[in-house]
XYZ file of C-alpha atoms in Angstrom:
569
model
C -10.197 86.665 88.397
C -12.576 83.969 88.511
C -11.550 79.966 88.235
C -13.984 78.064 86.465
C -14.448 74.239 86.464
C -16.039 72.191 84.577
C -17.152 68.437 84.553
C -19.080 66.052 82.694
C -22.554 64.886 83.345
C -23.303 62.213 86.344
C -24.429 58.746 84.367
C -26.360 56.250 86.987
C -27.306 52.844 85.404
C -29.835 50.263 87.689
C -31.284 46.645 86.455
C -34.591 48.070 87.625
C -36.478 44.308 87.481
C -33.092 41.337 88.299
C -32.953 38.655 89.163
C -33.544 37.790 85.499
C -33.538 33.957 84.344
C -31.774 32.294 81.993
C -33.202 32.824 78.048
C -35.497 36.008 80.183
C -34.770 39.151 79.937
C -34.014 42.050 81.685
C -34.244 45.831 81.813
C -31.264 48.303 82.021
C -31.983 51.902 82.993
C -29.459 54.632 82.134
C -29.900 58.297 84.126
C -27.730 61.492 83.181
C -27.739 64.653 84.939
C -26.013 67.753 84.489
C -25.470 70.224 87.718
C -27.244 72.910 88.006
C -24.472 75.494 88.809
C -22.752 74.213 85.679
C -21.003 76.596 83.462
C -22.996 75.976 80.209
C -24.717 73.175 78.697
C -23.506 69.977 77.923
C -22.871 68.794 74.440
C -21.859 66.008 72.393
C -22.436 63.459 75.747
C -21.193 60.051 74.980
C -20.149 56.646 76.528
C -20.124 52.772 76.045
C -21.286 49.843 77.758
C -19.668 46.618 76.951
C -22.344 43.911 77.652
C -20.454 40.422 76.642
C -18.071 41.648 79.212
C -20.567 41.444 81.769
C -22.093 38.308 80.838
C -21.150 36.232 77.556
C -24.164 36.482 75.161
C -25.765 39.084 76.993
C -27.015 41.760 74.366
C -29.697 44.407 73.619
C -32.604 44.221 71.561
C -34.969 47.142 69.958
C -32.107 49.264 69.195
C -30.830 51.929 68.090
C -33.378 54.605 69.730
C -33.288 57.819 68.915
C -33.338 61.193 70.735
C -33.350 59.517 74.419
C -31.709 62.093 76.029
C -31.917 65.824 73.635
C -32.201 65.874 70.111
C -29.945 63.925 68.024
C -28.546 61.582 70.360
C -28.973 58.329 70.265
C -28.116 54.202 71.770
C -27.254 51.654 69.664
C -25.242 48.569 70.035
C -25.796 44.952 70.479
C -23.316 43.507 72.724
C -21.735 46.677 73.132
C -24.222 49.662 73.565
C -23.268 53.270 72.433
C -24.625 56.419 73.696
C -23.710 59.772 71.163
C -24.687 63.159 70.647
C -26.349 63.624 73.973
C -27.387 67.300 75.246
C -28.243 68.455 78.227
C -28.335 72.317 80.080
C -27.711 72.794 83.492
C -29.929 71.226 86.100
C -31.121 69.042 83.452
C -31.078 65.453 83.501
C -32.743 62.380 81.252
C -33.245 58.585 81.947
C -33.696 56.134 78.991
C -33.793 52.133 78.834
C -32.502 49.045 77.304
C -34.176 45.707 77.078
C -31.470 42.941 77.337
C -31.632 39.675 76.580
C -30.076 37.300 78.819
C -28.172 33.796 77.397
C -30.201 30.578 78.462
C -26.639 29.128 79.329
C -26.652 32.128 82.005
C -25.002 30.398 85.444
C -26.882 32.040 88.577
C -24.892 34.774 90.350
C -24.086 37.929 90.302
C -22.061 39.943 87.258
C -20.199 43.478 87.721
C -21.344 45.873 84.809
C -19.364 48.996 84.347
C -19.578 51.720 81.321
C -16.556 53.851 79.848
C -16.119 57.148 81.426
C -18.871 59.811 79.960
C -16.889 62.609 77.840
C -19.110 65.708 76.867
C -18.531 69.040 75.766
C -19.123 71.780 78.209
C -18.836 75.570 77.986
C -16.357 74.403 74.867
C -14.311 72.625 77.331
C -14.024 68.723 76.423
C -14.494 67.108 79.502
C -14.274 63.504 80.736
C -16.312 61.743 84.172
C -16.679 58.893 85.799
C -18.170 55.500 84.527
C -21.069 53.880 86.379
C -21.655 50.549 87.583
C -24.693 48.170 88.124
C -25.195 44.241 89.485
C -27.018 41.668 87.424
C -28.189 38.958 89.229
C -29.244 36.193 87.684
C -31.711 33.758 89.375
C -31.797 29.781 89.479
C -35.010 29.323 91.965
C -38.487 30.819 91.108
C -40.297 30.896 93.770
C -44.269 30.875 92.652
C -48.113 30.860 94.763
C -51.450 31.071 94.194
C -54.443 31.105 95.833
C -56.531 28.376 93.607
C -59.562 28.406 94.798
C -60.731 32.309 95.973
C -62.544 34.589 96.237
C -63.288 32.699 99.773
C -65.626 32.951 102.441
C -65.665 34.514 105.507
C -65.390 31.395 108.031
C -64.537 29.234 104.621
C -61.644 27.810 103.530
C -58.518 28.897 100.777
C -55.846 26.758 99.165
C -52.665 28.119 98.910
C -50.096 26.369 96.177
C -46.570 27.070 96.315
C -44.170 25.833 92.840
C -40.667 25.857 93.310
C -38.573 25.459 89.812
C -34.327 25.428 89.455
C -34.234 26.761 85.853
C -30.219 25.957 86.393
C -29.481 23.145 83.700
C -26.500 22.644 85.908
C -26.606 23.474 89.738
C -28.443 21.401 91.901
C -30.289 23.884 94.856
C -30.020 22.495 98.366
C -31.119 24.091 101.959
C -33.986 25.574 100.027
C -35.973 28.072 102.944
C -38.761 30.285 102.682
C -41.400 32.081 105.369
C -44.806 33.280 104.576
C -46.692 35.212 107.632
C -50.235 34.723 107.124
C -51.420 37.016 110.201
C -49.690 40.171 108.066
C -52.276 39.449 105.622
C -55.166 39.035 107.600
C -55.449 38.870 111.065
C -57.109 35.038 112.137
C -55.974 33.818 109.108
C -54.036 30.237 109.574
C -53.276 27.093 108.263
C -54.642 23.712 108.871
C -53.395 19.996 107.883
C -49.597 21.101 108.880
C -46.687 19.942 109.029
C -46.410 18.801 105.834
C -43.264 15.927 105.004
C -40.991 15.418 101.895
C -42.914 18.295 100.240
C -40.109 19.386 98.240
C -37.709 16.773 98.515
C -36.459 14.260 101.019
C -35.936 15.374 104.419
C -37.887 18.617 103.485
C -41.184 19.588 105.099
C -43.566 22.654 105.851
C -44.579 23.744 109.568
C -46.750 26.356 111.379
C -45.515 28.707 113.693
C -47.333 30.730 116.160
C -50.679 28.916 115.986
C -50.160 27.906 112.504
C -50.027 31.667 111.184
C -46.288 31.792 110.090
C -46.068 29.194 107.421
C -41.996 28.116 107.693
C -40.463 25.651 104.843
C -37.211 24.335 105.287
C -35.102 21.246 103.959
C -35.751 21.709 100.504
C -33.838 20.575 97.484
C -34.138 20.339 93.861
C -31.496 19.041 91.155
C -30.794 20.998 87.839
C -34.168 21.531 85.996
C -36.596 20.065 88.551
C -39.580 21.406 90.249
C -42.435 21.028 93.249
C -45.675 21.695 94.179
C -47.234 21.622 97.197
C -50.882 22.648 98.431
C -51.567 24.003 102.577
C -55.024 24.116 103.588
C -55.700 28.090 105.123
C -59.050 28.857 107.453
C -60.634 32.095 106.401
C -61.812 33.916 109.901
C -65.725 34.350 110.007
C -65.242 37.948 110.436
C -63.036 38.898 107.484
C -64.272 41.343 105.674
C -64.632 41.351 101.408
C -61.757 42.575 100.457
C -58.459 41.934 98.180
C -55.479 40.969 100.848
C -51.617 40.682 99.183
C -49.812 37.704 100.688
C -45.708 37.787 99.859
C -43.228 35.291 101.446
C -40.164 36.159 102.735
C -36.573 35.229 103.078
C -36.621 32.580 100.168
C -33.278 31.254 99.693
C -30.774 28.409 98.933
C -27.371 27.196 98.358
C -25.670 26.804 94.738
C -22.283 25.969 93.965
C -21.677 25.945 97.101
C -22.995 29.572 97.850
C -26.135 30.696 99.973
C -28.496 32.956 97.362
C -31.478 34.966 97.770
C -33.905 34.819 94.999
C -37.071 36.615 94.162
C -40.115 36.095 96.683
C -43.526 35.177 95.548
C -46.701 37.164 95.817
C -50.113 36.788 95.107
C -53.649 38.355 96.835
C -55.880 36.406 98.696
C -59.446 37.523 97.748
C -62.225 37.382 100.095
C -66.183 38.241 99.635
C -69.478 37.311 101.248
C -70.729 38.619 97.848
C -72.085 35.387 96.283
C -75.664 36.630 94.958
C -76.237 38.886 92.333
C -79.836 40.890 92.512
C -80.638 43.084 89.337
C -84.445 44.658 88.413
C -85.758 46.004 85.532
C -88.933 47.431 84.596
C -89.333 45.714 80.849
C -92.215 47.977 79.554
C -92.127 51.688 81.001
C -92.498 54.281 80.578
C -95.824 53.656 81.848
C -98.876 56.535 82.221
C -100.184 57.434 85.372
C -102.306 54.895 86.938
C -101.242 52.575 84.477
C -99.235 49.104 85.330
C -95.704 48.107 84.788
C -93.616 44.721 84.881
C -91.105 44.726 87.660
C -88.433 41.666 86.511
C -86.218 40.676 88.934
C -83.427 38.171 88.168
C -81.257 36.484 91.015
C -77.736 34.825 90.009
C -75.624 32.461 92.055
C -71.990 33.432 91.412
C -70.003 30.520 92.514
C -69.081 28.247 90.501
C -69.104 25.105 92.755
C -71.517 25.683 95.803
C -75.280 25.697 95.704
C -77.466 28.686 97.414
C -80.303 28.370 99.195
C -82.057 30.024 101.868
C -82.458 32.967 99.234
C -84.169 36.116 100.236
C -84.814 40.080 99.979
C -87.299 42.800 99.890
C -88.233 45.449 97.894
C -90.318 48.026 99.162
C -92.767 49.965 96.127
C -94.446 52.027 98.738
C -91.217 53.842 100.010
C -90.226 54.695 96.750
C -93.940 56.013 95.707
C -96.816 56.141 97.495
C -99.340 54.178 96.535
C -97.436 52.010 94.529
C -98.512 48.389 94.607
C -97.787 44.947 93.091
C -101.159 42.883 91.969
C -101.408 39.163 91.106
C -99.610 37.959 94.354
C -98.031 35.631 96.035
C -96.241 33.233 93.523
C -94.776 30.354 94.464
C -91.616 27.880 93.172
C -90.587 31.161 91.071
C -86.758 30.083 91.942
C -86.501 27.207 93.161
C -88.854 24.650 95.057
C -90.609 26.491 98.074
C -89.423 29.731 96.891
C -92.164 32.701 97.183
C -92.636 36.472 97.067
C -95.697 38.115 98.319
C -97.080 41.171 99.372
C -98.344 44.370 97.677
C -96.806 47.970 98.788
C -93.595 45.786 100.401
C -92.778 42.918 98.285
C -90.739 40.033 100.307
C -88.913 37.136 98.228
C -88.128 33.929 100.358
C -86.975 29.999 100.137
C -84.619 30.792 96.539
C -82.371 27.691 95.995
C -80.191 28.336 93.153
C -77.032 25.429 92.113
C -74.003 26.752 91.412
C -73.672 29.543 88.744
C -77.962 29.066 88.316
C -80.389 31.878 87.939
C -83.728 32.796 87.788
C -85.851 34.960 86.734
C -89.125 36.350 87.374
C -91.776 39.539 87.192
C -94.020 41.278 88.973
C -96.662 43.191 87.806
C -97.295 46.733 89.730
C -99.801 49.307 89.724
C -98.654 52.694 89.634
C -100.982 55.264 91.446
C -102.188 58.072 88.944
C -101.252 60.915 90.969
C -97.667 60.449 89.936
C -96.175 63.427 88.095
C -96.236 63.127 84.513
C -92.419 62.414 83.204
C -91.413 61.577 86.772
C -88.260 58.732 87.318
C -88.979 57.169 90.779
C -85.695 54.804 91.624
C -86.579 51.447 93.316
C -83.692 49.319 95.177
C -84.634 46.399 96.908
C -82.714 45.426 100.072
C -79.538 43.187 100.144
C -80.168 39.659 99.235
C -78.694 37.086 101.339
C -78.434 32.826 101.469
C -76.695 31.043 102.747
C -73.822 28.301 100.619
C -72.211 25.178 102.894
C -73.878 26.495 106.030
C -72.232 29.918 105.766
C -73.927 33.675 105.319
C -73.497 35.006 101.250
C -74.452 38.574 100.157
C -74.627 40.515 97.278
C -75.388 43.986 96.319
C -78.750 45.480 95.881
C -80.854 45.415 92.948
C -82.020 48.729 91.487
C -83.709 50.429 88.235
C -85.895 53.901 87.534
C -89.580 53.682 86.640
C -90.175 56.370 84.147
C -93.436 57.889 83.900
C -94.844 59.524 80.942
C -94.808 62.849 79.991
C -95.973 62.251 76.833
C -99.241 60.097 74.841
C -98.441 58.026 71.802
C -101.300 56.078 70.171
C -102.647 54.947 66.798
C -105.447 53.518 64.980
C -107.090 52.462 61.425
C -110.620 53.656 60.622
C -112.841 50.497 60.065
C -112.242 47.563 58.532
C -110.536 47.612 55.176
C -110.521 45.536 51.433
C -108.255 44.017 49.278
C -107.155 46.827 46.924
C -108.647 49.093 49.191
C -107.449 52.292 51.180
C -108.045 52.992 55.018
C -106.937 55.953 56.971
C -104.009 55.568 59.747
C -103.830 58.043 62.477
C -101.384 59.351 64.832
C -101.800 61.067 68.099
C -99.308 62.515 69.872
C -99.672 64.061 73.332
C -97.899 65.723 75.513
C -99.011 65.270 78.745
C -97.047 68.296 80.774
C -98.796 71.078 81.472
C -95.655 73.173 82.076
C -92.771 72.719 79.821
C -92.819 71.841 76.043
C -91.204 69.123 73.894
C -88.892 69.010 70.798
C -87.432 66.609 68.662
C -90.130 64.254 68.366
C -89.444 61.327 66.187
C -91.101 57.634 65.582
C -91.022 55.361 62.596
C -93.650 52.935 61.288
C -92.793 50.345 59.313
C -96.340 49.041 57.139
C -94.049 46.377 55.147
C -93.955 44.448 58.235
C -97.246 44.425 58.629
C -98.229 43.127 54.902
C -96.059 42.558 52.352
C -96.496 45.590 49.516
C -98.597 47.973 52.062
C -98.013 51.582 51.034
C -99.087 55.013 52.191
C -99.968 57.682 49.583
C -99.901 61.313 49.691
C -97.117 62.050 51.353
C -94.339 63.910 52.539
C -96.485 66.517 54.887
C -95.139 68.856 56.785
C -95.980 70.632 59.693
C -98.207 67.809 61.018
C -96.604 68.121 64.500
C -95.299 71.284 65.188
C -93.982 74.061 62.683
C -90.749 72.937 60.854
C -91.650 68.681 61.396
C -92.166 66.062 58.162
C -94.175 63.038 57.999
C -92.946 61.152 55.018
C -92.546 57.917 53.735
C -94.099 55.308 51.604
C -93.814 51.592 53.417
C -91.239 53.279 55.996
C -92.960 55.839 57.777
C -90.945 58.432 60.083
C -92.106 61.760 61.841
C -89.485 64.318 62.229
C -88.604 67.293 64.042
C -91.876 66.954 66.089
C -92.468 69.844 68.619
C -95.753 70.819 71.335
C -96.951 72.990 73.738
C -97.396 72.704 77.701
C -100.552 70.351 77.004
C -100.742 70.389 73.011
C -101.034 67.619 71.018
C -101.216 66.523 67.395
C -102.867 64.441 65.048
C -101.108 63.038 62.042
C -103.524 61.051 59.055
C -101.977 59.402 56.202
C -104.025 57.185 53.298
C -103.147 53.910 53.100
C -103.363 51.341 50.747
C -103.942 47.729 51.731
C -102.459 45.176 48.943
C -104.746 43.648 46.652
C -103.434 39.843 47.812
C -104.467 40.805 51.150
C -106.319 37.986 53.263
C -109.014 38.865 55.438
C -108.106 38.966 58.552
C -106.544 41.030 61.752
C -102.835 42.840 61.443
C -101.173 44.212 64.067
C -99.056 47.429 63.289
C -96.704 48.317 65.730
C -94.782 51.453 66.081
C -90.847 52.342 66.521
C -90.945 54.353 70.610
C -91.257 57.475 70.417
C -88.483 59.711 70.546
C -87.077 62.838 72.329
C -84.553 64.025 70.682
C -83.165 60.772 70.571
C -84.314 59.402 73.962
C -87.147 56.877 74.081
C -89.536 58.487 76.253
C -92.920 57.278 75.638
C -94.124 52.938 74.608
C -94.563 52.264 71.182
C -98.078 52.716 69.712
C -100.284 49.409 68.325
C -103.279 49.145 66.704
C -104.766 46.032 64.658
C -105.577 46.432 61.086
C -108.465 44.637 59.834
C -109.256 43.263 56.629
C -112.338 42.235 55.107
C -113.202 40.111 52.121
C -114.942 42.653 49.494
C -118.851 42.253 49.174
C -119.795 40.571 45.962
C -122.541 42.545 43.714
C -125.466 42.123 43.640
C -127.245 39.904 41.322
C -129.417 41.716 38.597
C -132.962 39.587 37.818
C -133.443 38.274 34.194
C -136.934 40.278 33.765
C -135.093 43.045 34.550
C -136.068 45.187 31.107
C -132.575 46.309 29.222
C -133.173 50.140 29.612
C -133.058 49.740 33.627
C -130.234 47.419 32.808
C -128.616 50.046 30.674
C -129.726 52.806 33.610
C -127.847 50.679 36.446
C -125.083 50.496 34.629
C -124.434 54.264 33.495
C -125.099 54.675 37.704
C -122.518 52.235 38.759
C -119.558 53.794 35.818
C -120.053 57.443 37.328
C -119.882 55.999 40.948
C -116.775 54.631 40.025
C -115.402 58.238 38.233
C -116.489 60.021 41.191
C -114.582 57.581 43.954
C -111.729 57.851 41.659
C -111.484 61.737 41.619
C -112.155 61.693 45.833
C -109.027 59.112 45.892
């Protein structure tokens, strides 16, 4: 015959983040698991935890949870926490947590926490295992630092500030000790200024070891509820690279009531960067036709907050990026700063910025691009890496970089000549698209005539077809093209009547376009053209000899004129 035996699940329980402080709190973590050769699942898996044992006041918060370890079980509980219904089968396990909240009365130290023994049910057996145990430790030094000053430069300085607090509202801390190895965090890196005296205090001080790369405090002491601060000077090495470098001390301890306790050590990252310019482009009016010019905008950006650039330069070379491609109108001069400059034509070179701290500038350039670049081309321009210089030492940044877009397709308008008050003039649309190998779709642009006067209105419309088969033109002081579609080298021309209010003043209107669109992509400028208005002629002035049957005659002329402009409107 066979024996079979059968046991309970294993229950673990951790404090995954003590030392906890007084009032804090403080995370218990709970893990079951049921062995794998097991005879048959585990049922019914219970236990208790009696907190206030542990620690008076000590007791959970956000409960009960439900299903935390198979469905129906459950914790619940206060100052005594109870697990029920648990399930698990074999080579199964679950881990669920409790947030605890610890008394603000807590005394630092130590506290034993034990469960009850876990019963379950297994292969119908009821069975009965072992409790678990966990340490709470409750802290009375925190132990804090903080770079206050980084990001540094390479062959600058850092400040480093170290608080000490004893949250105990009791225990005085005495023998206070803590190390902090500066040459783990980056190699050079050391402290100037030291020792420091009475820091932390009387008697206690702050001292460099090995070349002042191993900061050592001793001596401190603090009574219930006090705290110190104290600053330590650090030289950055020249050649320390950018970069994020953690910094944790070590071995921070002291005596209370008359014991010797570790507590928590303190961490923070030391950051480091050359990268004190900012360089970003942008080409403010493309896409731009072949042989046609666009407005290269650079704008440079000092980043610290407290030290002035100067010695600002970079270069951007247009000619390795397209050939042919050149900037016009230069040099210019104090475009950044006083002596600042950038010249040249296929290689553009900025010199002499000055920016104060957290200043910018901005300025453009104006470039020709060569008309044999391919229609709907994106050419990418970066310039080089700008550099300065801030308190005598090198600063960086990243390059500066944007796509020209080139054309692939015409957009223009215009108004037939000059219309009257309460008078009609034809608008016209021409799209083109400038490819001679692939068609376009999805061609959309608004016009808005309200902007341009006040109760302009277009008549006759919606058309369809104009641009393609299957696209609308409609509107009245809103205009919008739809669904526009063309050939390898088609194009289109859209008309539309419009009428120009009867309060009109004479004068010149400019109507400007929406871009136009590709399938919801701007790919091609938006189109202008000026409306003008003239004041109507006044008639002419009929003589007094004039005998009334010519009168009579010039008057039946004039009424039919009138009929037959009507019926053409």
């Amino acid at each position: 015959d066979d024996l079979v035996v059968v046991a309970a699940p294993r229950l673990l329980k951790e404090f995954t983040d003590d030392p906890a402080q007084p009032g804090g709190t403080t995370t218990l973590q709970f893990t079951l698991s049921h062995d794998e050769l097991a005879a048959g699942d585990a049922t019914g898996i219970g236990f208790t935890d009696d907190l206030d044992a542990v620690l008076s006041g000590l007791a959970a918060v956000g409960l009960p949870q439900a299903d935390v370890c198979g469905a129906g079980s459950q914790i619940s509980g206060t100052s005594t926490l109870s697990f029920s219904g648990g399930s698990l089968a074999p080579g199964e396990e679950c881990t669920f947590a409790v947030i605890l909240q610890v008394p603000a009365g807590a005394a630092v130290g130590s506290y034993a926490n034990t469960t009850s023994a876990v019963s379950a049910t297994v292969a119908g057996v009821e069975t009965t295992g072992s409790s678990a145990s966990g340490q709470l430790m409750i802290a009375g030094l925190v132990l804090g630092k903080e770079f206050t000053d980084d990001p540094a430069l390479p062959g600058g300085t850092a400040t480093l500030r170290f608080t000490i607090e004893n949250l105990s509202a009791a225990e005085a801390a005495t023998d206070i000790v803590f190390q902090d190895a500066l040459s783990g965090v980056l190699g050079g890196l050391a402290a100037s200024g030291l020792p420091l005296a009475d820091v932390c205090g009387a008697g206690s001080s702050l001292a460099g070891l090995s070349a002042n790369t191993l900061l050592s405090f001793q001596g401190g002491s603090l009574g219930p509820g006090a705290s110190c601060q104290f600053d330590v000077m650090l030289d950055v090495p020249a050649a320390a690279p950018s970069g994020s470098y953690p910094n944790t001390t070590s071995g921070f301890r002291a005596f209370i009531g008359g014991s010797n306790v570790f507590f928590p050590n303190a961490a923070d990252q030391l950051e480091v960067s050359a990268e004190r310019l900012a360089l970003s482009k942008e080409f403010t009016d493309d896409p731009v036709a072949p042989g046609g010019t666009a407005t290269l905008r650079f704008t440079v950006t000092n980043l610290d907050p407290s030290l002035a650039a100067t010695g600002i330069s970079f270069t951007d070379d247009l000619d390795a990026a397209l050939a042919g491609w050149t900037a016009v109108g230069l040099p210019a001069a104090d475009i950044c700063g006083v002596g600042s400059q950038i010249a040249g034509t296929g290689l553009l070179s900025f010199t002499g910025g000055s920016l104060p701290p957290g200043g910018s500038c901005t300025f453009d350039v104006v470039t020709q691009v060569p008309a044999t670049v391919s229609v709907g081309a994106r050419v990418t321009n970066l310039t080089s890496v700008p550099s300065g210089s801030m308190s005598g030492l090198p600063v960086t940044g990243a390059p500066g970089s944007d796509d020209l877009a080139v054309e692939a397709l015409g957009f223009s308008k215009s108004f037939t000549g000059p219309a009257t008050p309460g008078g009609r003039t034809t608008l016209s649309f021409v799209v083109q698209n400038l490819s001679a190998g692939s068609g376009v779709a999805g061609l959309a642009f608004t016009d808005d005539l309200e902007a341009v006067l006040a109760g302009m209105r277009a008549v006759g419309l919606p058309a369809v077809d104009v641009c393609g088969a299957g696209s609308e033109f409609a509107g009245t002081s809103l205009l919008s093209l739809r669904d526009g579609a063309l050939g390898p080298g088609e194009s289109c021309t859209i008309e539309v009547e419009v009428e120009v209010p009867a309060s009109a003043a004479p004068g010149s209107y400019a109507n400007v376009t929406s871009e136009l669109f590709v399938a919801g992509v701007p790919s091609a400028a938006p189109a202008t053209a000026p409306l003008e208005v003239e004041a109507a002629a006044a008639p002419a002035a009929i003589p007094a000899s004039t005998p009334l049957g010519s009168l009579l005659l010039v008057l039946m002329i004039t009424a039919a004129a009138a009929w037959v402009l009507r019926i053409q409107r």
